[in-house]
CSV table of C-alpha atoms in Angstrom, one decimal:
chain,number,residue,atom,x,y,z
A,17,MET,CA,11.2,-41.7,-15.6
A,18,ARG,CA,8.4,-38.9,-16.4
A,19,HIS,CA,4.6,-38.9,-15.4
A,20,PHE,CA,2.5,-40.1,-18.5
A,21,GLY,CA,5.6,-41.2,-20.7
A,22,HIS,CA,3.9,-43.9,-21.1
A,23,VAL,CA,1.3,-41.4,-23.9
A,24,PRO,CA,2.7,-41.4,-27.6
A,25,PRO,CA,5.2,-38.0,-27.6
A,26,GLU,CA,3.3,-36.4,-30.1
A,27,VAL,CA,-0.3,-37.6,-28.2
A,28,ARG,CA,2.4,-34.9,-24.8
A,29,GLU,CA,3.1,-32.3,-27.4
A,30,GLY,CA,-0.3,-31.9,-27.4
A,31,LEU,CA,-1.1,-31.9,-24.3
A,32,PHE,CA,1.2,-29.9,-22.8
A,33,HIS,CA,2.1,-26.2,-22.6
A,34,ARG,CA,4.8,-28.2,-20.9
A,35,GLN,CA,6.0,-31.1,-20.6
A,36,PRO,CA,7.3,-33.5,-17.2
A,37,VAL,CA,10.0,-33.8,-16.9
A,38,GLU,CA,12.6,-36.5,-16.5
A,39,PHE,CA,13.5,-38.1,-13.4
A,40,THR,CA,15.6,-41.0,-11.7
A,41,ALA,CA,14.7,-42.9,-8.4
A,42,ASP,CA,18.9,-39.8,-7.9
A,43,SER,CA,17.6,-37.4,-7.8
A,44,PRO,CA,16.3,-34.6,-5.2
A,45,SER,CA,14.1,-36.5,-2.7
A,46,ARG,CA,12.0,-32.8,-3.1
A,47,THR,CA,11.9,-33.3,-6.4
A,48,LEU,CA,10.3,-37.0,-5.5
A,49,ALA,CA,7.9,-36.5,-3.1
A,50,VAL,CA,6.2,-34.6,-5.1
A,51,ALA,CA,6.7,-37.1,-8.4
A,52,LEU,CA,5.3,-39.9,-5.7
A,53,GLY,CA,2.5,-39.7,-7.1
A,54,ALA,CA,-0.3,-42.5,-7.0
A,55,THR,CA,1.8,-44.3,-5.2
A,56,LEU,CA,-0.2,-48.1,-6.2
A,57,TYR,CA,-0.3,-50.9,-3.6
A,58,SER,CA,0.4,-54.9,-4.0
A,59,PRO,CA,0.6,-57.4,-2.2
A,60,ALA,CA,3.9,-59.3,-1.5
A,61,THR,CA,2.5,-62.7,-1.7
A,62,ARG,CA,1.4,-62.4,-5.2
A,63,PRO,CA,3.5,-64.6,-7.1
A,64,ARG,CA,3.7,-62.7,-10.7
A,65,LEU,CA,5.5,-59.9,-8.7
A,66,CYS,CA,7.9,-58.7,-11.6
A,67,ASP,CA,5.5,-59.5,-14.0
A,68,ASP,CA,3.2,-56.8,-12.0
A,69,VAL,CA,6.2,-54.4,-11.4
A,70,LEU,CA,6.7,-53.7,-15.6
A,71,LYS,CA,2.8,-53.8,-16.5
A,72,GLN,CA,2.0,-51.3,-14.0
A,73,ALA,CA,5.2,-49.4,-15.0
A,74,SER,CA,4.4,-48.9,-19.1
A,75,ARG,CA,1.6,-48.0,-17.9
A,76,GLY,CA,2.3,-44.9,-15.9
A,77,VAL,CA,2.7,-46.3,-12.6
A,78,VAL,CA,5.9,-44.9,-11.2
A,79,SER,CA,6.2,-45.3,-7.4
A,80,MET,CA,5.2,-48.5,-5.9
A,81,VAL,CA,4.3,-50.2,-2.6
A,82,LEU,CA,4.8,-53.9,-2.3
A,83,CYS,CA,3.1,-54.6,1.4
A,84,LEU,CA,3.8,-57.4,4.0
A,85,GLU,CA,2.2,-55.9,7.0
A,86,ASP,CA,-2.2,-55.3,6.4
A,87,SER,CA,-2.4,-56.8,2.8
A,88,ILE,CA,-1.6,-60.2,3.5
A,89,ASP,CA,-2.4,-62.6,6.6
A,90,ASP,CA,-0.1,-62.6,9.5
A,91,THR,CA,0.7,-67.3,8.9
A,92,GLU,CA,1.9,-65.4,5.0
A,93,VAL,CA,4.4,-63.1,6.2
A,94,THR,CA,7.8,-65.6,5.3
A,95,GLU,CA,6.6,-67.6,2.1
A,96,ALA,CA,6.6,-63.2,1.5
A,97,GLU,CA,9.8,-62.1,1.7
A,98,GLU,CA,11.1,-65.2,0.2
A,99,ASN,CA,8.7,-64.1,-1.9
A,100,LEU,CA,10.2,-60.6,-3.0
A,101,VAL,CA,13.6,-61.4,-2.8
A,102,ARG,CA,12.9,-63.7,-5.9
A,103,GLN,CA,10.9,-61.4,-7.6
A,104,PHE,CA,14.0,-58.3,-6.8
A,105,VAL,CA,16.0,-60.9,-8.5
A,106,ASP,CA,14.3,-61.1,-12.0
A,107,LEU,CA,13.4,-58.3,-12.1
A,108,ASP,CA,17.7,-56.7,-11.3
A,109,ALA,CA,17.5,-59.9,-14.7
A,110,HIS,CA,15.6,-57.0,-16.7
A,111,GLY,CA,17.3,-54.0,-16.4
A,112,ARG,CA,14.4,-52.3,-17.8
A,113,ASP,CA,13.5,-48.6,-16.2
A,114,LEU,CA,11.0,-49.5,-13.0
A,115,PRO,CA,9.0,-47.4,-10.7
A,116,LEU,CA,10.1,-46.7,-7.3
A,117,LEU,CA,10.1,-49.5,-5.6
A,118,PHE,CA,8.7,-49.4,-1.3
A,119,ILE,CA,8.4,-52.4,0.5
A,120,ARG,CA,6.4,-51.9,3.2
A,121,VAL,CA,7.3,-54.1,6.4
A,122,ARG,CA,6.4,-55.1,10.0
A,123,GLU,CA,8.7,-54.4,12.4
A,124,PRO,CA,12.0,-53.3,11.8
A,125,GLU,CA,14.1,-56.7,11.9
A,126,GLN,CA,13.0,-56.7,8.3
A,127,ILE,CA,14.7,-53.7,7.1
A,128,SER,CA,18.4,-55.2,7.9
A,129,ASP,CA,17.1,-58.7,6.6
A,130,LEU,CA,15.8,-57.9,3.4
A,131,ALA,CA,18.2,-55.5,1.8
A,132,ALA,CA,21.4,-58.0,3.1
A,133,ARG,CA,19.1,-60.8,1.0
A,134,LEU,CA,18.9,-58.7,-1.4
A,135,GLY,CA,21.7,-58.7,-2.2
A,136,PRO,CA,23.0,-56.8,-5.5
A,137,ALA,CA,19.1,-56.2,-7.1
A,138,VAL,CA,18.7,-54.0,-3.9
A,139,ARG,CA,19.0,-50.8,-6.0
A,140,HIS,CA,15.7,-51.4,-7.6
A,141,LEU,CA,14.2,-50.7,-3.8
A,142,SER,CA,14.2,-47.0,-3.3
A,143,GLY,CA,12.9,-47.9,0.2
A,144,PHE,CA,10.4,-49.1,3.6
A,145,VAL,CA,7.8,-48.2,4.5
A,146,LEU,CA,7.0,-48.0,8.2
A,147,PRO,CA,3.4,-48.5,9.5
A,148,LYS,CA,1.3,-47.3,12.2
A,149,PHE,CA,4.3,-45.2,13.1
A,150,THR,CA,5.0,-42.4,16.5
A,151,GLU,CA,7.4,-41.6,18.0
A,152,GLU,CA,8.5,-44.8,20.4
A,153,ARG,CA,7.7,-46.9,17.7
A,154,GLY,CA,9.1,-45.0,14.9
A,155,VAL,CA,12.7,-44.1,15.6
A,156,PRO,CA,14.3,-48.4,15.3
A,157,PHE,CA,13.0,-48.8,12.8
A,158,LEU,CA,14.6,-45.5,11.6
A,159,GLU,CA,17.8,-47.1,12.5
A,160,ALA,CA,16.8,-50.1,11.3
A,161,LEU,CA,16.8,-48.2,7.2
A,162,ALA,CA,20.2,-45.7,8.8
A,163,ALA,CA,22.3,-49.2,10.3
A,164,ALA,CA,20.5,-50.9,6.3
A,165,GLU,CA,21.8,-48.2,3.8
A,166,SER,CA,25.5,-48.0,5.2
A,167,ALA,CA,25.4,-51.9,5.0
A,168,CYS,CA,24.9,-52.3,1.5
A,169,GLY,CA,25.6,-48.8,0.1
A,170,HIS,CA,22.7,-47.8,-1.8
A,171,ARG,CA,20.1,-44.9,-0.8
A,172,LEU,CA,17.1,-45.7,1.5
A,173,TYR,CA,14.7,-43.6,1.8
A,174,ALA,CA,11.3,-43.6,5.0
A,175,MET,CA,8.4,-43.0,4.4
A,176,PRO,CA,6.0,-43.2,7.6
A,177,VAL,CA,2.3,-43.9,8.0
A,178,LEU,CA,0.7,-41.9,10.0
A,179,GLU,CA,-2.4,-44.5,11.7
A,180,SER,CA,-1.9,-44.5,15.3
A,181,PRO,CA,-4.5,-44.9,17.6
A,182,GLU,CA,-2.6,-42.4,19.9
A,183,LEU,CA,-3.2,-40.5,16.9
A,184,LEU,CA,-6.9,-40.7,16.2
A,185,HIS,CA,-7.8,-39.7,20.6
A,186,LEU,CA,-8.3,-36.3,21.1
A,187,GLU,CA,-6.4,-36.3,23.9
A,188,SER,CA,-2.7,-38.1,23.0
A,189,ARG,CA,-3.4,-36.9,20.0
A,190,VAL,CA,-1.3,-33.0,20.4
A,191,GLU,CA,1.9,-35.4,22.6
A,192,THR,CA,2.2,-37.7,19.4
A,193,LEU,CA,2.5,-35.9,16.9
A,194,GLY,CA,4.9,-33.3,19.1
A,195,GLY,CA,6.6,-36.9,19.4
A,196,ILE,CA,6.6,-38.2,15.4
A,197,ARG,CA,7.8,-34.4,14.4
A,198,ARG,CA,10.8,-34.6,16.0
A,199,THR,CA,11.6,-37.5,15.3
A,200,VAL,CA,11.2,-37.0,10.9
A,201,ASP,CA,12.7,-33.5,12.4
A,202,LYS,CA,16.2,-36.3,13.3
A,203,TYR,CA,15.3,-38.9,10.2
A,204,ARG,CA,14.4,-35.0,7.4
A,205,ASP,CA,17.3,-36.3,5.2
A,206,ARG,CA,15.8,-39.5,4.8
A,207,VAL,CA,12.5,-39.4,5.1
A,208,LEU,CA,10.7,-38.6,1.5
A,209,ALA,CA,7.3,-37.8,2.4
A,210,LEU,CA,4.4,-39.0,5.6
A,211,ARG,CA,1.3,-41.6,4.1
A,212,LEU,CA,-2.1,-41.7,6.0
A,213,GLY,CA,-3.5,-44.7,6.9
A,214,VAL,CA,-7.2,-42.8,6.7
A,215,THR,CA,-8.7,-47.1,7.0
A,216,ASP,CA,-6.7,-47.0,10.0
A,217,PHE,CA,-8.5,-44.4,11.3
A,218,CYS,CA,-11.8,-45.4,10.2
A,219,SER,CA,-11.7,-48.9,11.8
A,220,ALA,CA,-10.5,-47.5,15.4
A,221,TYR,CA,-14.3,-45.6,15.2
A,222,GLY,CA,-16.2,-49.6,13.7
A,223,LEU,CA,-16.8,-46.4,10.6
A,224,ARG,CA,-16.3,-46.5,6.9
A,225,ARG,CA,-16.5,-44.0,3.9
A,226,ALA,CA,-18.7,-44.7,1.2
A,227,PRO,CA,-18.3,-44.4,-2.0
A,228,ASP,CA,-20.5,-41.3,-2.9
A,229,MET,CA,-18.1,-40.3,0.3
A,230,THR,CA,-15.4,-38.7,0.9
A,231,ALA,CA,-13.1,-39.1,3.9
A,232,TYR,CA,-13.2,-34.9,4.5
A,233,ASP,CA,-16.5,-36.6,5.2
A,234,VAL,CA,-15.9,-38.4,7.9
A,235,ARG,CA,-15.8,-35.8,9.9
A,236,ILE,CA,-13.1,-37.9,12.9
A,237,VAL,CA,-10.9,-38.8,10.6
A,238,ALA,CA,-10.9,-34.6,8.3
A,239,SER,CA,-9.8,-33.2,11.8
A,240,VAL,CA,-6.8,-35.9,12.1
A,241,ILE,CA,-5.7,-35.0,8.5
A,242,ALA,CA,-6.0,-31.0,10.4
A,243,ASP,CA,-4.2,-31.0,13.0
A,244,VAL,CA,-1.1,-33.6,10.8
A,245,VAL,CA,-0.7,-31.1,7.7
A,246,ASN,CA,-1.2,-28.3,10.5
A,247,THR,CA,1.6,-29.7,12.6
A,248,LEU,CA,4.4,-31.1,9.5
A,249,GLY,CA,2.7,-30.1,6.2
A,250,ARG,CA,3.8,-26.2,6.9
A,251,ALA,CA,5.4,-24.5,4.0
A,252,ASP,CA,8.3,-22.5,5.9
A,253,GLY,CA,10.3,-25.2,5.2
A,254,THR,CA,9.3,-27.1,8.0
A,255,GLY,CA,7.1,-29.1,7.1
A,256,PHE,CA,7.2,-33.0,4.7
A,257,THR,CA,4.3,-33.7,1.3
A,258,VAL,CA,2.2,-35.6,3.4
A,259,THR,CA,0.0,-37.5,1.1
A,260,GLY,CA,-3.6,-38.3,-0.1
A,261,PRO,CA,-4.9,-41.0,2.0
A,262,VAL,CA,-6.4,-44.3,0.2
A,263,TRP,CA,-9.7,-44.4,-2.1
A,264,GLU,CA,-11.1,-48.0,-1.1
A,265,TYR,CA,-14.2,-48.1,-4.3
A,266,PHE,CA,-13.4,-49.6,-7.6
A,267,ARG,CA,-16.5,-51.0,-9.0
A,268,VAL,CA,-20.5,-50.4,-9.3
A,269,GLN,CA,-21.4,-49.6,-5.7
A,270,GLU,CA,-25.5,-48.6,-5.8
A,271,ARG,CA,-26.0,-44.8,-5.1
A,272,MET,CA,-28.0,-43.2,-2.9
A,273,PHE,CA,-26.2,-39.2,-3.9
A,274,LYS,CA,-26.4,-38.3,-7.4
A,275,PRO,CA,-23.3,-38.2,-9.2
A,276,GLN,CA,-20.6,-35.5,-9.6
A,277,LEU,CA,-19.5,-35.7,-12.5
A,278,ARG,CA,-20.9,-32.5,-13.9
A,279,ARG,CA,-21.9,-33.3,-17.4
A,280,SER,CA,-20.9,-30.1,-19.6
A,281,PRO,CA,-16.8,-30.5,-19.6
A,282,PHE,CA,-17.3,-34.6,-21.7
A,283,THR,CA,-18.9,-33.4,-25.0
A,284,GLY,CA,-18.7,-35.7,-28.0
A,285,ARG,CA,-17.5,-39.1,-27.1
A,286,ALA,CA,-16.3,-37.1,-24.2
A,287,GLU,CA,-19.7,-38.5,-22.4
A,288,GLU,CA,-19.5,-42.2,-22.1
A,289,LEU,CA,-16.4,-41.9,-20.4
A,290,ARG,CA,-18.1,-40.1,-17.4
A,291,THR,CA,-20.6,-43.0,-17.8
A,292,ALA,CA,-18.0,-44.8,-17.6
A,293,LEU,CA,-16.0,-43.3,-14.3
A,294,ILE,CA,-19.2,-42.7,-13.0
A,295,GLU,CA,-19.9,-46.5,-13.6
A,296,HIS,CA,-16.7,-47.1,-11.4
A,297,ASP,CA,-17.1,-45.1,-8.6
A,298,MET,CA,-14.2,-42.7,-9.8
A,299,ASP,CA,-16.6,-39.4,-9.7
A,300,GLY,CA,-15.8,-39.8,-6.1
A,301,LEU,CA,-12.2,-40.2,-5.5
A,302,LEU,CA,-11.8,-37.3,-8.6
A,303,ARG,CA,-13.8,-35.3,-5.9
A,304,GLU,CA,-11.3,-36.4,-3.1
A,305,VAL,CA,-8.1,-36.0,-5.7
A,306,GLU,CA,-9.5,-31.7,-5.3
A,307,LEU,CA,-10.0,-32.0,-2.0
A,308,ASP,CA,-6.2,-34.0,-0.9
A,309,ARG,CA,-5.4,-30.1,-2.4
A,310,ALA,CA,-7.4,-27.8,-1.3
A,311,ASN,CA,-6.4,-29.7,2.3
A,312,GLY,CA,-3.0,-30.0,1.7
A,313,LEU,CA,-2.3,-33.5,0.3
A,314,GLN,CA,-0.4,-33.9,-2.9
A,315,GLY,CA,-0.2,-37.4,-4.3
A,316,LYS,CA,-2.8,-40.5,-2.9
A,317,THR,CA,-2.7,-43.9,-1.7
A,318,CYS,CA,-3.9,-46.4,-4.3
A,319,ILE,CA,-5.2,-49.8,-4.4
A,320,HIS,CA,-6.3,-50.0,-7.8
A,321,PRO,CA,-4.8,-49.6,-10.9
A,322,SER,CA,-7.6,-48.0,-12.1
A,323,HIS,CA,-7.0,-44.8,-9.8
A,324,VAL,CA,-3.6,-44.0,-11.7
A,325,THR,CA,-4.0,-41.9,-13.9
A,326,PRO,CA,-7.8,-39.9,-12.8
A,327,VAL,CA,-4.7,-39.3,-10.2
A,328,HIS,CA,-1.8,-37.7,-12.4
A,329,VAL,CA,-4.3,-36.2,-14.4
A,330,LEU,CA,-5.0,-33.2,-12.5
A,331,SER,CA,-2.1,-33.4,-10.6
A,332,VAL,CA,-0.5,-31.4,-13.5
A,333,VAL,CA,-0.1,-28.1,-13.7
A,334,SER,CA,-3.5,-26.5,-15.9
A,335,HIS,CA,-2.2,-23.2,-17.5
A,336,GLU,CA,-4.0,-20.8,-15.9
A,337,GLU,CA,-2.1,-22.0,-12.5
A,338,PHE,CA,0.8,-21.9,-14.0
A,339,THR,CA,0.3,-18.3,-14.9
A,340,ASP,CA,-0.9,-17.3,-11.9
A,341,ALA,CA,2.1,-18.4,-10.3
A,342,VAL,CA,4.7,-16.9,-13.1
A,343,ASP,CA,3.8,-13.8,-12.5
A,344,ILE,CA,3.6,-14.1,-8.3
A,345,LEU,CA,7.5,-15.0,-8.6
A,346,ARG,CA,8.4,-12.6,-11.2
A,347,PRO,CA,11.9,-11.5,-10.1
A,348,GLU,CA,11.0,-7.8,-9.6
A,349,ARG,CA,7.9,-8.7,-7.1
A,350,ASP,CA,9.9,-9.5,-4.8
A,351,GLY,CA,8.5,-6.1,-2.3
A,352,GLY,CA,5.1,-8.1,-2.8
A,353,GLY,CA,2.0,-6.3,-3.7
A,354,VAL,CA,-1.3,-7.3,-5.4
A,355,MET,CA,-1.9,-7.6,-9.4
A,356,ARG,CA,-5.1,-9.3,-10.9
A,357,SER,CA,-4.6,-12.5,-13.3
A,358,ALA,CA,-3.8,-12.6,-16.3
A,359,TYR,CA,-7.3,-14.2,-17.3
A,360,THR,CA,-8.5,-11.1,-15.5
A,361,ASN,CA,-11.0,-14.0,-13.2
A,362,LYS,CA,-8.6,-13.6,-9.6
A,363,MET,CA,-6.8,-11.5,-7.5
A,364,ASN,CA,-3.1,-12.6,-7.0
A,365,GLU,CA,-1.5,-11.1,-3.8
A,366,VAL,CA,3.0,-12.0,-4.4
A,367,LYS,CA,3.7,-12.5,-0.7
A,368,PRO,CA,0.8,-14.2,0.8
A,369,HIS,CA,0.6,-16.6,-2.8
A,370,ARG,CA,4.1,-17.3,-3.0
A,371,ALA,CA,5.0,-20.6,-1.4
A,372,TRP,CA,1.5,-21.8,-3.3
A,373,ALA,CA,3.1,-20.7,-6.7
A,374,GLU,CA,6.1,-22.8,-5.3
A,375,ARG,CA,4.6,-25.3,-5.3
A,376,THR,CA,3.1,-25.5,-7.9
A,377,MET,CA,6.6,-24.4,-9.7
A,378,LEU,CA,7.6,-27.9,-8.3
A,379,ARG,CA,4.3,-29.4,-9.7
A,380,ALA,CA,4.5,-28.6,-13.0
A,381,GLU,CA,7.9,-29.2,-14.0
A,382,VAL,CA,7.3,-32.7,-12.9
A,383,PHE,CA,3.5,-33.2,-13.9
A,384,GLY,CA,4.1,-31.0,-17.1
A,385,VAL,CA,1.9,-28.0,-18.0
A,386,ALA,CA,-1.6,-28.5,-19.9
A,387,ARG,CA,-2.2,-26.0,-22.6
A,388,GLU,CA,-4.9,-23.3,-22.5
A,389,ASP,CA,-7.3,-25.5,-24.4
A,390,VAL,CA,-6.6,-28.7,-22.9
A,391,SER,CA,-8.7,-29.4,-19.9
A,392,PHE,CA,-8.4,-32.6,-17.5
A,393,VAL,CA,-10.9,-34.8,-20.6
A,394,GLU,CA,-8.4,-34.5,-22.5
A,395,LEU,CA,-6.0,-35.5,-20.3
A,396,LEU,CA,-7.7,-38.4,-18.7
A,397,ALA,CA,-8.9,-40.1,-22.4
A,398,ALA,CA,-5.0,-40.3,-23.6
A,399,GLY,CA,-3.4,-41.2,-19.7
A,400,LEU,CA,-6.6,-44.1,-20.2
A,401,THR,CA,-6.2,-45.2,-23.7
């Protein structure tokens, strides 16, 4: 797999100063956690799920979650499980490179059961998504995952979803976060990333953000995101990758506020691209992705294929970011100090900016570095073709 691997090589050559590297499901977990990018969710009931996975892989999707939980009706679980097993067998027969595939389960017992029923096709499964994760609920899930891995002899990762009311409510938040941290730290080698269930957070208060607002405009949600990153997303070696919340909109909505994309980057033929993005509420998505990164989140949960390329494009490291990171991480500057950036527009302070630089270089490895004269507009246009 390679981000932007669906873009012709000659086009990639003109876009990237450093191209994204190839990776596999066996790459180091630190790489995979960043490489998840835009993780596309799909109900496990889809009758042509195998074809869907192959089609999305050809369009740049590198991680998918096949959902047995909230995206399907309670009465459909047994049918969905049977469908998943059939579809994995079909995928196994294709023998093609596949995205990182995860199954979102409801109960711990499903983990061992499904891993056994998949048979040899389990080799295409990267792990399980664990819903409504707390210390009390999480331990049985993780124990079941460890047992399933041992039984099938294939590496399986966990992606807990932080979405429970106990995490949202102020009076129980600190205790809940402490329990989650103890649990994921104990099983650190199995936890690939932590996912945020912002839709469930909003549900607890009867809220739903509009398409011209981001998750960070909903203050009660923003406060939870901040506390999750504070506790679980630290850059001192104790933290985990925390992924961005889902963007719910993908069709034209009536708008109350002005579009959030400036005209100046979209000149000439790119004006049509700007219009299309606005018409499909992508300007809100783009803004939220930028706010995700500013608040310590990486990647994003996606429920529509059209969201994948914008998320990946905004994950590409700019030439300016890359230059700053390289300067900060030079071995001769281990002792610290401050310098003017190569772009002469900011201060780079070696010690305070080191963690940012290290994180940026990992993102550069996975998503690549844009050429100096290439903006997100060119990347977006290439990725959407």
